[in-house]
Amino acid sequence: MHYFDHAATTPVLPAAADAAYRVMTKDFGNPASLHALGREAAKEVETNRASVAKALGCQAGELYFTSCGTEGDNWAVRLGAHLGRHRGKHIITTAVEHAAVLEPCRYLEQQGYSVTYLLPDHTGRVSAEAVEDALREDTVLVSMMLVNNETGAVQPVAEVSRLLKRKKSAALLHTDAVQGFLKLDFTPRSLGVDMLTLSAHKIGGMKGSGALYIRSGLRAEPLLRGGGQEKGLRSGTEATPQIAAFAAAAGYGAEHRAEHMAYLEDLKAYTLETLESKVPGLVIVSRGDAPHICAVSLPGRPSQVVVRYLSDKGFCLSAGSACHRGKASHVYGAMKLSKAVRDGMLRLSFGPSNTKEEIDALAEAMLAATKELVAAGR
Ligand code: PLP
């Protein structure tokens, strides 16, 4: 099986699986328990928090474990609205955010907020100038993702932060860095954000695990009320195996980040060059600024048919975001691509285990797909 869908999820790294297994079977205490096993578990959660914080480049106390990236995004949008509630009800985001940001924004619209959804250009990028134009006195939150999951476009988050400072805006800045973590060189401080979302299963950790960075000094509102875990902000018994796996994956990814980035960048360039030369009619829609994601199209050949065809030949790739489950992508829609290009969109996302030999095989399979699907009249 050739896996080119790392933006959807990644295989769990052996070190992460080992860490989770140990915590599930041996060090399984509840961090709230007073006995030795509980105290050990509590200590380990903090050690793991420090490891993820080190990989991200923030203080451990600024990181709150969550159940997934979606939870972090929902929390951040809600927090932005809550903390700004006495100043206004305007939010700026982009039309290409993940649904985990868009849906909470739509919910807030139903509660009387006004939300500006900035449109990208044809490459999927949104400009800082568009944020400047949309900024108002009553803007309380700007939520702009760091790396788009369907195009690999990098958004100008640091530039937006500088803009907010220059304009003396009190709006908080959130970034969904789920696809950017360990793929780009940044810290929350270098981006100048107040909140930042992570998800563990995109970096070799387990599904059902993530974190929200909340800048120290920001008076956060609890997301879940209960037993008081995560400094009272996100109650619920800590998912100790997932957290252990997250820390192991983050540590490994941080250690190898530069090497992985260079490898993925080279592999992506090779992929685009190979597919463009070997598959007639293929259009490169996004070369992706991030090293691991790009998007191409076979205009006129429905991507879901192509994805199924390639899957039967042993290739896993995506017709867009896995979260769409067959629905048309709002990201490719916002990029104003022609219908034929949009219908034929394929997203490729790579991991360090992918090779150029696999890319050669993919190009052959895609070429065969174009011939056979035409022959079948599809
Ligand atoms: N944000 C982005 C950019 C994503 O790509 C994803 C997952 O695809 C999420 C948020 C949601 O993360 P999770 O699957 O952990 O809920």
Tab-separated table of C-alpha atoms and ligand atoms in Angstrom:
chain	number	residue	atom	x	y	z
A	1	MET	CA	0.000	0.000	0.000
A	2	HIS	CA	1.344	3.449	-0.982
A	3	TYR	CA	0.056	6.085	1.430
A	4	PHE	CA	-0.111	9.691	0.187
A	5	ASP	CA	-2.720	10.978	2.624
A	6	HIS	CA	-0.675	12.207	5.593
A	7	ALA	CA	-2.763	15.380	5.880
A	8	ALA	CA	-5.752	13.156	6.703
A	9	THR	CA	-3.838	11.194	9.306
A	10	THR	CA	-0.443	9.607	9.871
A	11	PRO	CA	0.672	6.169	11.005
A	12	VAL	CA	1.453	6.140	14.727
A	13	LEU	CA	5.213	6.244	15.230
A	14	PRO	CA	6.673	3.169	16.962
A	15	ALA	CA	7.990	5.294	19.853
A	16	ALA	CA	4.533	6.839	20.279
A	17	ALA	CA	2.798	3.452	20.212
A	18	ASP	CA	5.320	2.092	22.762
A	19	ALA	CA	4.736	5.062	25.063
A	20	ALA	CA	0.945	4.659	24.835
A	21	TYR	CA	1.128	0.896	25.422
A	22	ARG	CA	3.261	1.355	28.525
A	23	VAL	CA	0.853	3.925	29.923
A	24	MET	CA	-2.194	1.791	29.117
A	25	THR	CA	-0.843	-1.368	30.699
A	26	LYS	CA	1.693	-0.350	33.342
A	27	ASP	CA	1.595	3.319	34.280
A	28	PHE	CA	-2.185	3.471	33.964
A	29	GLY	CA	-2.990	5.499	37.085
A	30	ASN	CA	-5.458	8.345	37.143
A	31	PRO	CA	-3.443	11.558	37.585
A	32	ALA	CA	-6.028	12.704	40.141
A	33	SER	CA	-5.404	9.716	42.446
A	34	LEU	CA	-3.336	10.342	45.528
A	35	HIS	CA	-1.565	6.979	45.575
A	36	ALA	CA	1.796	6.298	43.992
A	37	LEU	CA	0.417	5.188	40.618
A	38	GLY	CA	-1.724	8.310	40.376
A	39	ARG	CA	1.087	10.623	41.395
A	40	GLU	CA	3.369	8.987	38.855
A	41	ALA	CA	0.726	9.501	36.139
A	42	ALA	CA	0.323	13.169	37.095
A	43	LYS	CA	4.077	13.638	36.939
A	44	GLU	CA	4.198	11.980	33.546
A	45	VAL	CA	1.439	14.222	32.122
A	46	GLU	CA	3.523	17.251	33.099
A	47	THR	CA	6.700	15.771	31.636
A	48	ASN	CA	4.799	15.110	28.419
A	49	ARG	CA	3.335	18.605	28.403
A	50	ALA	CA	6.880	19.977	28.689
A	51	SER	CA	7.967	17.804	25.735
A	52	VAL	CA	5.157	19.018	23.439
A	53	ALA	CA	5.765	22.605	24.598
A	54	LYS	CA	9.471	22.273	23.816
A	55	ALA	CA	8.670	20.955	20.317
A	56	LEU	CA	6.306	23.890	19.765
A	57	GLY	CA	8.558	26.454	21.416
A	58	CYS	CA	6.334	27.700	24.240
A	59	GLN	CA	6.074	27.381	27.997
A	60	ALA	CA	4.521	24.174	29.316
A	61	GLY	CA	2.004	26.256	31.250
A	62	GLU	CA	0.665	27.694	27.990
A	63	LEU	CA	-0.368	24.306	26.608
A	64	TYR	CA	-3.700	22.618	27.382
A	65	PHE	CA	-4.346	19.058	26.255
A	66	THR	CA	-7.561	18.529	24.315
A	67	SER	CA	-9.240	15.566	22.624
A	68	CYS	CA	-8.458	16.712	19.053
A	69	GLY	CA	-7.723	19.631	16.752
A	70	THR	CA	-11.439	20.229	16.329
A	71	GLU	CA	-11.813	20.772	20.064
A	72	GLY	CA	-8.898	23.213	20.129
A	73	ASP	CA	-10.348	25.212	17.233
A	74	ASN	CA	-13.828	25.316	18.791
A	75	TRP	CA	-12.359	26.397	22.123
A	76	ALA	CA	-10.258	29.142	20.537
A	77	VAL	CA	-13.168	30.638	18.587
A	78	ARG	CA	-15.403	30.488	21.630
A	79	LEU	CA	-12.697	32.021	23.828
A	80	GLY	CA	-12.037	34.818	21.361
A	81	ALA	CA	-15.726	35.699	21.314
A	82	HIS	CA	-16.054	35.423	25.088
A	83	LEU	CA	-13.013	37.528	25.965
A	84	GLY	CA	-14.030	40.240	23.498
A	85	ARG	CA	-17.729	40.240	24.417
A	86	HIS	CA	-17.630	43.731	25.927
A	87	ARG	CA	-15.833	45.202	22.914
A	88	GLY	CA	-17.719	43.871	19.934
A	89	LYS	CA	-19.177	41.059	17.922
A	90	HIS	CA	-17.101	40.947	14.759
A	91	ILE	CA	-14.843	38.055	13.763
A	92	ILE	CA	-12.499	37.754	10.796
A	93	THR	CA	-11.606	34.363	9.420
A	94	THR	CA	-10.949	32.872	5.994
A	95	ALA	CA	-13.213	30.956	3.647
A	96	VAL	CA	-10.596	28.184	3.502
A	97	GLU	CA	-10.439	27.307	7.220
A	98	HIS	CA	-11.152	23.800	8.398
A	99	ALA	CA	-14.777	23.147	9.357
A	100	ALA	CA	-13.581	23.079	12.981
A	101	VAL	CA	-13.214	26.877	12.737
A	102	LEU	CA	-15.942	27.622	10.200
A	103	GLU	CA	-18.738	25.830	12.032
A	104	PRO	CA	-18.212	27.571	15.409
A	105	CYS	CA	-18.074	30.861	13.482
A	106	ARG	CA	-21.377	30.032	11.794
A	107	TYR	CA	-22.843	29.183	15.180
A	108	LEU	CA	-21.727	32.563	16.516
A	109	GLU	CA	-23.385	34.244	13.542
A	110	GLN	CA	-26.645	32.680	14.715
A	111	GLN	CA	-25.954	34.274	18.115
A	112	GLY	CA	-25.699	37.746	16.591
A	113	TYR	CA	-22.024	37.928	15.636
A	114	SER	CA	-20.961	39.163	12.243
A	115	VAL	CA	-18.217	37.128	10.586
A	116	THR	CA	-16.077	38.145	7.601
A	117	TYR	CA	-14.867	35.132	5.596
A	118	LEU	CA	-11.859	36.286	3.551
A	119	LEU	CA	-11.500	34.776	0.105
A	120	PRO	CA	-8.211	33.314	-1.143
A	121	ASP	CA	-6.593	33.912	-4.520
A	122	HIS	CA	-6.448	31.098	-7.101
A	123	THR	CA	-3.479	29.534	-5.247
A	124	GLY	CA	-5.413	29.338	-1.983
A	125	ARG	CA	-3.530	32.158	-0.242
A	126	VAL	CA	-5.259	34.911	1.714
A	127	SER	CA	-3.488	38.270	2.064
A	128	ALA	CA	-2.770	40.314	5.173
A	129	GLU	CA	-4.154	43.309	3.252
A	130	ALA	CA	-7.534	41.565	3.110
A	131	VAL	CA	-7.427	41.328	6.910
A	132	GLU	CA	-6.526	45.022	7.118
A	133	ASP	CA	-9.490	45.933	4.908
A	134	ALA	CA	-11.873	43.826	6.974
A	135	LEU	CA	-10.591	44.988	10.390
A	136	ARG	CA	-13.082	47.009	12.448
A	137	GLU	CA	-13.209	48.682	15.848
A	138	ASP	CA	-15.452	45.883	17.060
A	139	THR	CA	-13.324	43.014	15.689
A	140	VAL	CA	-12.638	40.693	18.622
A	141	LEU	CA	-10.987	37.737	16.917
A	142	VAL	CA	-8.987	36.934	13.806
A	143	SER	CA	-8.689	33.207	13.108
A	144	MET	CA	-6.366	32.334	10.246
A	145	MET	CA	-4.916	28.870	9.683
A	146	LEU	CA	-1.169	28.464	9.242
A	147	VAL	CA	-1.182	25.754	6.559
A	148	ASN	CA	-4.223	24.853	4.517
A	149	ASN	CA	-4.969	21.145	4.603
A	150	GLU	CA	-6.164	20.940	0.993
A	151	THR	CA	-3.644	23.109	-0.845
A	152	GLY	CA	-0.609	23.351	1.444
A	153	ALA	CA	-0.838	27.162	1.158
A	154	VAL	CA	0.826	28.989	4.052
A	155	GLN	CA	-1.145	31.980	5.291
A	156	PRO	CA	0.580	35.195	6.470
A	157	VAL	CA	-0.175	34.758	10.169
A	158	ALA	CA	2.913	36.610	11.454
A	159	GLU	CA	2.156	39.506	9.098
A	160	VAL	CA	-1.413	39.662	10.411
A	161	SER	CA	-0.066	39.760	13.966
A	162	ARG	CA	2.160	42.711	13.087
A	163	LEU	CA	-0.785	44.384	11.379
A	164	LEU	CA	-2.984	44.013	14.480
A	165	LYS	CA	-0.237	45.572	16.594
A	166	ARG	CA	0.302	48.395	14.128
A	167	LYS	CA	-3.405	49.130	14.061
A	168	LYS	CA	-3.504	48.898	17.871
A	169	SER	CA	-6.337	46.410	17.494
A	170	ALA	CA	-7.406	44.551	20.615
A	171	ALA	CA	-8.558	41.591	18.501
A	172	LEU	CA	-7.102	38.256	19.553
A	173	LEU	CA	-5.268	36.195	16.954
A	174	HIS	CA	-5.800	32.445	16.659
A	175	THR	CA	-4.119	30.097	14.234
A	176	ASP	CA	-5.018	26.514	13.433
A	177	ALA	CA	-1.525	25.057	13.147
A	178	VAL	CA	-2.704	21.464	12.847
A	179	GLN	CA	-1.030	21.036	9.432
A	180	GLY	CA	1.896	23.357	10.138
A	181	PHE	CA	3.274	21.823	13.343
A	182	LEU	CA	6.695	20.263	12.695
A	183	LYS	CA	6.395	21.047	8.977
A	184	LEU	CA	7.403	24.722	9.232
A	185	ASP	CA	9.847	26.524	11.482
A	186	PHE	CA	7.820	28.690	13.878
A	187	THR	CA	6.853	29.230	17.498
A	188	PRO	CA	3.686	30.872	18.843
A	189	ARG	CA	5.862	33.895	19.714
A	190	SER	CA	7.421	34.126	16.254
A	191	LEU	CA	3.907	34.088	14.778
A	192	GLY	CA	2.666	36.530	17.418
A	193	VAL	CA	-0.525	34.575	18.096
A	194	ASP	CA	-2.651	34.435	21.234
A	195	MET	CA	-3.996	30.939	20.600
A	196	LEU	CA	-2.777	28.058	18.450
A	197	THR	CA	-4.272	24.632	17.775
A	198	LEU	CA	-2.440	21.304	17.457
A	199	SER	CA	-3.599	17.769	16.688
A	200	ALA	CA	-1.546	14.677	17.547
A	201	HIS	CA	-2.649	12.313	14.794
A	202	LYS	CA	-1.170	14.524	12.071
A	203	ILE	CA	2.350	14.124	13.482
A	204	GLY	CA	2.564	10.417	14.282
A	205	GLY	CA	0.583	10.508	17.534
A	206	MET	CA	-2.813	8.958	18.240
A	207	LYS	CA	-6.251	10.055	17.133
A	208	GLY	CA	-8.308	11.646	19.878
A	209	SER	CA	-5.551	13.917	21.147
A	210	GLY	CA	-4.465	17.499	20.630
A	211	ALA	CA	-3.607	20.720	22.412
A	212	LEU	CA	-4.475	24.380	22.490
A	213	TYR	CA	-1.758	26.940	23.173
A	214	ILE	CA	-3.134	29.885	25.113
A	215	ARG	CA	-0.653	32.728	25.541
A	216	SER	CA	0.240	33.284	29.185
A	217	GLY	CA	-1.552	36.331	30.480
A	218	LEU	CA	-4.754	35.595	28.583
A	219	ARG	CA	-7.536	35.005	31.092
A	220	ALA	CA	-9.055	31.889	29.608
A	221	GLU	CA	-12.603	30.709	30.163
A	222	PRO	CA	-13.124	26.978	30.930
A	223	LEU	CA	-14.195	24.819	28.031
A	224	LEU	CA	-15.335	21.904	30.198
A	225	ARG	CA	-16.283	22.322	33.852
A	226	GLY	CA	-15.861	19.420	36.217
A	227	GLY	CA	-12.969	17.913	38.134
A	228	GLY	CA	-10.668	20.839	37.452
A	229	GLN	CA	-8.040	19.190	35.254
A	230	GLU	CA	-5.892	21.365	32.950
A	231	LYS	CA	-5.829	24.163	35.537
A	232	GLY	CA	-9.608	24.101	35.720
A	233	LEU	CA	-10.011	25.055	32.074
A	234	ARG	CA	-10.618	21.674	30.485
A	235	SER	CA	-11.941	19.177	32.986
A	236	GLY	CA	-11.953	15.460	32.251
A	237	THR	CA	-9.522	12.727	33.224
A	238	GLU	CA	-6.382	13.244	31.201
A	239	ALA	CA	-6.039	10.857	28.206
A	240	THR	CA	-2.689	9.669	29.528
A	241	PRO	CA	-1.870	7.123	26.761
A	242	GLN	CA	-2.697	9.590	23.996
A	243	ILE	CA	-0.755	12.339	25.759
A	244	ALA	CA	2.278	10.052	26.129
A	245	ALA	CA	2.090	9.206	22.416
A	246	PHE	CA	1.682	12.890	21.503
A	247	ALA	CA	4.806	13.810	23.478
A	248	ALA	CA	6.851	10.977	21.955
A	249	ALA	CA	5.756	11.945	18.419
A	250	ALA	CA	6.378	15.647	19.008
A	251	GLY	CA	9.833	14.993	20.458
A	252	TYR	CA	10.781	12.768	17.531
A	253	GLY	CA	9.339	15.207	14.982
A	254	ALA	CA	11.143	18.189	16.505
A	255	GLU	CA	14.439	16.355	16.529
A	256	HIS	CA	14.103	15.459	12.832
A	257	ARG	CA	12.167	18.494	11.624
A	258	ALA	CA	14.821	20.127	9.435
A	259	GLU	CA	15.755	16.834	7.827
A	260	HIS	CA	12.085	15.874	7.243
A	261	MET	CA	11.246	19.299	5.813
A	262	ALA	CA	14.080	19.093	3.284
A	263	TYR	CA	13.171	15.516	2.362
A	264	LEU	CA	9.478	16.297	1.875
A	265	GLU	CA	10.207	19.447	-0.121
A	266	ASP	CA	12.410	17.465	-2.485
A	267	LEU	CA	9.881	14.632	-2.767
A	268	LYS	CA	7.059	17.057	-3.534
A	269	ALA	CA	9.083	18.803	-6.247
A	270	TYR	CA	9.871	15.388	-7.759
A	271	THR	CA	6.192	14.408	-7.580
A	272	LEU	CA	4.983	17.511	-9.380
A	273	GLU	CA	7.640	17.258	-12.043
A	274	THR	CA	6.985	13.533	-12.598
A	275	LEU	CA	3.200	13.790	-12.691
A	276	GLU	CA	3.273	16.815	-14.976
A	277	SER	CA	5.568	15.100	-17.474
A	278	LYS	CA	4.015	11.610	-17.344
A	279	VAL	CA	0.272	12.254	-17.027
A	280	PRO	CA	-1.135	14.198	-19.996
A	281	GLY	CA	-3.770	16.756	-19.076
A	282	LEU	CA	-2.781	16.894	-15.407
A	283	VAL	CA	-2.963	20.414	-13.956
A	284	ILE	CA	-0.959	21.530	-10.939
A	285	VAL	CA	-3.404	23.561	-8.867
A	286	SER	CA	-1.264	24.175	-5.804
A	287	ARG	CA	2.433	23.496	-5.396
A	288	GLY	CA	1.890	24.009	-1.654
A	289	ASP	CA	4.086	26.348	0.375
A	290	ALA	CA	4.292	23.747	3.120
A	291	PRO	CA	6.629	20.871	2.301
A	292	HIS	CA	4.163	17.999	2.569
A	293	ILE	CA	0.953	18.991	0.703
A	294	CYS	CA	0.151	19.750	-2.927
A	295	ALA	CA	-2.946	19.579	-5.106
A	296	VAL	CA	-3.377	18.560	-8.731
A	297	SER	CA	-6.343	17.987	-10.989
A	298	LEU	CA	-7.319	15.687	-13.810
A	299	PRO	CA	-9.946	17.946	-15.369
A	300	GLY	CA	-12.963	16.083	-16.605
A	301	ARG	CA	-12.235	12.970	-14.551
A	302	PRO	CA	-14.262	12.930	-11.352
A	303	SER	CA	-11.813	12.733	-8.482
A	304	GLN	CA	-13.891	10.272	-6.484
A	305	VAL	CA	-13.768	7.794	-9.369
A	306	VAL	CA	-10.014	8.330	-9.743
A	307	VAL	CA	-9.427	7.969	-6.000
A	308	ARG	CA	-11.334	4.672	-5.972
A	309	TYR	CA	-9.495	3.444	-9.064
A	310	LEU	CA	-6.110	4.293	-7.501
A	311	SER	CA	-7.157	2.744	-4.195
A	312	ASP	CA	-7.853	-0.550	-6.006
A	313	LYS	CA	-4.287	-0.367	-7.343
A	314	GLY	CA	-2.876	0.193	-3.847
A	315	PHE	CA	-2.571	3.998	-3.688
A	316	CYS	CA	-4.213	6.047	-0.945
A	317	LEU	CA	-4.766	9.696	-1.722
A	318	SER	CA	-7.549	12.136	-1.242
A	319	ALA	CA	-10.105	13.915	-3.363
A	320	GLY	CA	-9.687	16.854	-0.969
A	321	SER	CA	-10.076	16.949	2.768
A	322	ALA	CA	-10.998	13.578	4.261
A	323	CYS	CA	-13.545	15.399	6.392
A	324	HIS	CA	-15.716	16.153	3.377
A	325	ARG	CA	-16.771	12.557	2.881
A	326	GLY	CA	-17.652	13.120	-0.724
A	327	LYS	CA	-19.062	16.658	-0.415
A	328	ALA	CA	-17.614	19.328	-2.721
A	329	SER	CA	-14.648	21.093	-1.137
A	330	HIS	CA	-15.342	24.610	0.137
A	331	VAL	CA	-11.622	25.347	-0.274
A	332	TYR	CA	-11.437	24.557	-3.993
A	333	GLY	CA	-14.793	26.317	-4.369
A	334	ALA	CA	-13.423	29.504	-2.759
A	335	MET	CA	-10.390	29.432	-5.079
A	336	LYS	CA	-12.737	29.981	-8.024
A	337	LEU	CA	-11.341	27.111	-10.078
A	338	SER	CA	-13.230	26.048	-13.177
A	339	LYS	CA	-15.765	23.285	-12.599
A	340	ALA	CA	-13.767	20.764	-14.643
A	341	VAL	CA	-10.617	21.431	-12.575
A	342	ARG	CA	-12.581	21.372	-9.307
A	343	ASP	CA	-14.259	18.082	-10.138
A	344	GLY	CA	-10.901	16.456	-10.877
A	345	MET	CA	-9.031	17.629	-7.743
A	346	LEU	CA	-6.614	15.272	-6.023
A	347	ARG	CA	-4.679	16.107	-2.890
A	348	LEU	CA	-1.346	14.467	-2.228
A	349	SER	CA	0.214	14.669	1.214
A	350	PHE	CA	3.487	13.046	2.087
A	351	GLY	CA	5.348	11.613	5.039
A	352	PRO	CA	9.007	10.805	5.576
A	353	SER	CA	8.465	7.148	4.640
A	354	ASN	CA	7.324	7.979	1.075
A	355	THR	CA	9.879	7.408	-1.681
A	356	LYS	CA	10.502	8.529	-5.269
A	357	GLU	CA	9.943	4.923	-6.416
A	358	GLU	CA	6.419	5.180	-5.045
A	359	ILE	CA	5.926	8.423	-6.976
A	360	ASP	CA	7.041	6.722	-10.205
A	361	ALA	CA	4.519	3.960	-9.559
A	362	LEU	CA	1.816	6.539	-8.813
A	363	ALA	CA	2.490	8.331	-12.095
A	364	GLU	CA	2.074	5.020	-13.983
A	365	ALA	CA	-1.177	4.307	-12.160
A	366	MET	CA	-2.507	7.796	-12.821
A	367	LEU	CA	-1.654	7.511	-16.478
A	368	ALA	CA	-3.483	4.168	-16.609
A	369	ALA	CA	-6.417	5.773	-14.775
A	370	THR	CA	-6.746	8.507	-17.378
A	371	LYS	CA	-6.732	5.935	-20.183
A	372	GLU	CA	-9.031	3.390	-18.566
A	373	LEU	CA	-11.507	5.890	-17.210
A	374	VAL	CA	-11.736	7.508	-20.628
A	375	ALA	CA	-12.144	4.064	-22.191
A	376	ALA	CA	-14.916	3.358	-19.729
A	377	GLY	CA	-16.540	6.606	-20.776
A	378	ARG	CA	-16.420	8.059	-17.240
B	1	PLP	N1	-7.597	21.752	11.301
B	1	PLP	C1	-7.001	21.289	10.192
B	1	PLP	C2	-6.256	22.231	9.315
B	1	PLP	C3	-7.069	19.922	9.877
B	1	PLP	O1	-6.478	19.469	8.774
B	1	PLP	C4	-7.786	19.058	10.750
B	1	PLP	C5	-7.951	17.644	10.410
B	1	PLP	O2	-8.055	17.270	9.261
B	1	PLP	C6	-8.376	19.607	11.901
B	1	PLP	C7	-8.260	20.952	12.136
B	1	PLP	C8	-9.129	18.760	12.858
B	1	PLP	O3	-8.252	17.961	13.637
B	1	PLP	P1	-8.803	16.649	14.353
B	1	PLP	O4	-8.954	15.604	13.301
B	1	PLP	O5	-7.743	16.299	15.361
B	1	PLP	O6	-10.077	17.008	14.999
